[in-house]
Amino acid sequence: MGTIYLVRHAQASFGSDDYDRLSPLGWRQGQRLGEHLRAHGLHFDAVFTGTLRRHHETWLAIRTGWEAARDAQVWPGLDEYDSAALIEALKAPPPGDLHTPEGYRAHFRLLRDALRQWMAGVISPRGMPDYEAFRSAAVSLLEHIRHAHTGDVLVISSGGPIASLVGHLLGTSPEASIELNLRLRNTAVSEVAHTPRRCALVSFNTLPHLTAPEYRDWITHA
């Protein structure tokens, strides 16, 4: 039996012109996770990331702390949904300044509503597949790992695909995965045990590398 370590990307640049890049804190979060992996003697048969810049940069930060020289394999099914396209499809008033508490809360209220409607097939956001295709693209990686690997595997992705994978393993409704998604913290680790016959969730949304008091301010959600 091996373990799949599902890692949400480190803090990106929410509210900036380019969300898809790590913040300075995000780089530190990733490196700290790499240090934790090294300290615990973890080795991986394979590393997978999505195609997004924040996935790749998270892996670079982890690799720095882990002091590993290996490359990651790219799996497009690990890419996040397009939150801007989802909210645009609602045709609702914009949330306002994302740097204010009101704008931040309004953004995530709209996102929740858009995710529900997308999952129900009510809206078809520009440039996005339907939800079942999105979910299946993420789940296909579990099937690949079950058949191709026997040891531990590191997977770096985003909240949407990870929540969809966890929801699939738990047999929850698509709507339940929205709350799983929005609770995921940056560089949080979720563990999935795998054998050639099945996968089973072991842990969800843990931060073993940030438990010390000096890292309390490093815990983020965006």
Coordinates of C-alpha atoms in Angstrom, one line a residue:
M1 CA 0.0 0.0 0.0
G2 CA 1.2 3.5 -0.9
T3 CA 0.0 7.0 0.0
I4 CA -1.0 9.8 -2.3
Y5 CA -0.2 13.2 -0.8
L6 CA -2.7 15.7 -2.2
V7 CA -1.3 19.2 -1.7
R8 CA -3.1 22.4 -2.4
H9 CA -0.8 25.1 -3.9
A10 CA 0.8 27.7 -1.7
Q11 CA -0.6 31.2 -1.3
A12 CA -1.1 32.8 -4.7
S13 CA -1.7 36.5 -5.5
F14 CA -5.4 36.9 -4.8
G15 CA -6.7 40.3 -5.7
S16 CA -3.7 41.2 -8.0
D17 CA -3.6 41.4 -11.8
D18 CA -2.1 37.9 -11.9
Y19 CA -3.5 35.5 -9.3
D20 CA -1.5 32.6 -10.9
R21 CA 1.8 33.2 -9.1
L22 CA 2.9 32.6 -5.6
S23 CA 3.2 35.5 -3.1
P24 CA 6.4 35.8 -1.1
L25 CA 4.6 34.0 1.8
G26 CA 3.5 31.3 -0.7
W27 CA 7.2 30.6 -1.5
R28 CA 8.0 30.2 2.2
Q29 CA 5.0 27.9 2.8
G30 CA 6.1 25.6 0.0
Q31 CA 9.7 25.5 1.1
R32 CA 8.6 24.8 4.7
L33 CA 6.5 21.8 3.4
G34 CA 9.6 20.6 1.6
E35 CA 11.7 20.8 4.7
H36 CA 9.0 18.8 6.6
L37 CA 9.0 16.1 3.9
R38 CA 12.8 15.8 4.1
A39 CA 12.8 15.7 7.9
H40 CA 10.4 12.8 7.8
G41 CA 12.3 10.9 5.2
L42 CA 9.5 10.8 2.6
H43 CA 10.4 9.7 -0.9
F44 CA 8.0 9.6 -3.9
D45 CA 7.6 7.3 -6.8
A46 CA 6.2 10.2 -8.8
V47 CA 5.2 13.9 -8.5
F48 CA 2.3 15.3 -10.4
T49 CA 1.2 18.9 -10.9
G50 CA -1.4 20.7 -13.0
T51 CA -0.4 23.1 -15.8
L52 CA -0.9 26.3 -13.8
R53 CA 2.0 28.5 -12.8
R54 CA 1.0 28.4 -9.1
H55 CA 1.2 24.6 -9.2
H56 CA 4.7 24.6 -10.8
E57 CA 6.0 27.3 -8.4
T58 CA 4.7 25.4 -5.4
W59 CA 6.6 22.4 -6.6
L60 CA 9.7 24.5 -7.1
A61 CA 9.4 25.8 -3.5
I62 CA 8.8 22.3 -2.1
R63 CA 11.7 21.0 -4.1
T64 CA 14.0 23.7 -2.6
G65 CA 13.1 22.7 1.0
W66 CA 13.1 19.0 0.2
E67 CA 16.5 19.3 -1.6
A68 CA 15.2 17.0 -4.4
A69 CA 16.3 17.3 -8.0
R70 CA 13.5 15.4 -9.7
D71 CA 11.0 16.8 -12.1
A72 CA 7.2 16.7 -11.9
Q73 CA 4.8 15.2 -14.4
V74 CA 2.1 17.5 -15.7
W75 CA -1.5 16.2 -15.4
P76 CA -4.0 18.8 -16.9
G77 CA -6.9 17.3 -14.9
L78 CA -5.4 18.9 -11.8
D79 CA -6.1 22.4 -13.1
E80 CA -8.5 24.6 -11.2
Y81 CA -11.9 25.9 -12.5
D82 CA -11.9 29.5 -13.8
S83 CA -13.5 31.5 -11.0
A84 CA -13.7 34.6 -13.1
A85 CA -15.6 32.8 -15.8
L86 CA -17.9 31.2 -13.2
I87 CA -18.9 34.5 -11.7
E88 CA -19.2 36.2 -15.1
A89 CA -21.7 33.5 -16.1
L90 CA -24.0 34.6 -13.2
K91 CA -24.4 38.0 -14.9
A92 CA -24.5 39.5 -11.4
P93 CA -23.1 42.8 -10.2
P94 CA -19.3 42.6 -9.5
P95 CA -18.3 42.0 -5.9
G96 CA -16.3 45.2 -5.5
D97 CA -12.8 45.7 -4.2
L98 CA -11.4 42.3 -3.3
H99 CA -9.0 44.0 -0.9
T100 CA -11.8 45.0 1.4
P101 CA -13.6 42.6 3.8
E102 CA -16.9 43.3 2.1
G103 CA -15.5 42.7 -1.4
Y104 CA -13.8 39.5 -0.3
R105 CA -17.0 38.1 1.3
A106 CA -19.1 39.1 -1.7
H107 CA -16.6 37.4 -4.1
F108 CA -16.9 34.1 -2.3
R109 CA -20.7 34.4 -2.0
L110 CA -20.9 34.8 -5.8
L111 CA -18.4 31.9 -6.3
R112 CA -20.5 29.5 -4.1
D113 CA -23.6 30.4 -6.1
A114 CA -21.8 30.0 -9.4
L115 CA -20.3 26.6 -8.4
R116 CA -23.8 25.3 -7.4
Q117 CA -25.3 26.4 -10.7
W118 CA -22.4 25.0 -12.7
M119 CA -22.6 21.6 -10.9
A120 CA -26.4 21.6 -11.6
G121 CA -25.9 22.4 -15.3
V122 CA -27.7 25.7 -15.0
I123 CA -24.8 27.8 -16.3
S124 CA -22.0 27.0 -18.8
P125 CA -19.1 29.3 -18.0
R126 CA -17.0 30.5 -20.9
G127 CA -14.1 28.2 -21.8
M128 CA -15.0 25.6 -19.1
P129 CA -16.1 22.0 -19.4
D130 CA -19.3 20.8 -17.5
Y131 CA -18.7 19.7 -14.0
E132 CA -18.8 16.0 -14.6
A133 CA -16.0 16.3 -17.1
F134 CA -14.0 18.5 -14.7
R135 CA -14.5 15.9 -11.9
S136 CA -13.7 13.0 -14.1
A137 CA -10.4 14.6 -15.3
A138 CA -9.2 14.8 -11.7
V139 CA -10.5 11.3 -10.7
S140 CA -8.6 9.8 -13.7
L141 CA -5.3 10.5 -11.9
L142 CA -6.4 8.2 -9.0
E143 CA -7.0 5.4 -11.5
H144 CA -3.6 6.1 -13.1
I145 CA -1.7 6.0 -9.8
R146 CA -3.5 2.8 -8.7
H147 CA -2.3 1.0 -11.8
A148 CA 1.1 2.6 -12.3
H149 CA 2.5 3.1 -8.8
T150 CA 2.9 1.1 -5.7
G151 CA 4.7 3.6 -3.4
D152 CA 4.0 7.1 -2.3
V153 CA 3.0 9.8 -4.8
L154 CA 3.0 13.6 -4.4
V155 CA 0.2 15.6 -6.2
I156 CA 0.1 19.4 -6.3
S157 CA -3.2 20.9 -7.4
S158 CA -5.9 23.4 -6.4
G159 CA -9.0 23.4 -4.2
G160 CA -11.5 22.4 -6.8
P161 CA -9.9 19.3 -8.1
I162 CA -8.8 18.2 -4.6
A163 CA -12.3 18.7 -3.2
S164 CA -13.7 16.8 -6.2
L165 CA -11.3 13.9 -5.5
V166 CA -12.2 13.8 -1.8
G167 CA -15.9 14.0 -2.6
H168 CA -15.5 11.1 -5.0
L169 CA -13.8 9.0 -2.4
L170 CA -16.4 9.8 0.3
G171 CA -19.4 9.5 -2.1
T172 CA -20.7 13.0 -1.3
S173 CA -22.9 15.1 -3.5
P174 CA -21.2 17.6 -5.8
E175 CA -22.5 20.4 -3.7
A176 CA -20.8 19.1 -0.6
S177 CA -17.5 19.4 -2.4
I178 CA -18.0 23.2 -2.5
E179 CA -17.5 23.5 1.3
L180 CA -14.6 21.1 1.2
N181 CA -13.1 23.3 -1.5
L182 CA -13.5 26.6 0.3
R183 CA -12.1 25.2 3.5
L184 CA -8.8 24.0 2.0
R185 CA -5.8 25.9 3.2
N186 CA -2.6 26.7 1.2
T187 CA -0.1 23.8 1.2
A188 CA -2.6 21.7 3.1
V189 CA -2.0 18.0 2.8
S190 CA -4.7 15.4 2.3
E191 CA -3.6 11.7 2.4
V192 CA -5.2 8.9 0.3
A193 CA -4.1 5.3 0.8
H194 CA -3.9 3.4 -2.5
T195 CA -3.7 -0.2 -3.6
P196 CA -4.2 -1.7 -7.1
R197 CA -7.8 -2.3 -6.1
R198 CA -9.0 0.9 -4.3
C199 CA -8.2 4.3 -2.9
A200 CA -9.3 5.5 0.6
L201 CA -9.2 8.9 2.3
V202 CA -6.9 8.9 5.4
S203 CA -6.7 12.6 6.2
F204 CA -7.9 16.0 4.9
N205 CA -6.6 19.6 4.9
T206 CA -3.8 19.1 7.4
L207 CA -0.8 21.4 8.0
P208 CA 1.8 19.2 9.8
H209 CA 4.6 21.6 8.6
L210 CA 3.0 24.7 10.2
T211 CA 2.0 23.4 13.7
A212 CA 4.8 25.3 15.5
P213 CA 3.7 28.7 17.1
E214 CA 6.2 30.6 14.9
Y215 CA 4.2 29.5 11.8
R216 CA 0.8 30.6 13.0
D217 CA 0.7 33.6 10.7
W218 CA 1.6 31.5 7.7
I219 CA -1.8 29.8 7.6
T220 CA -3.8 31.2 4.6
H221 CA -6.7 30.2 2.4
A222 CA -6.1 32.1 -0.9

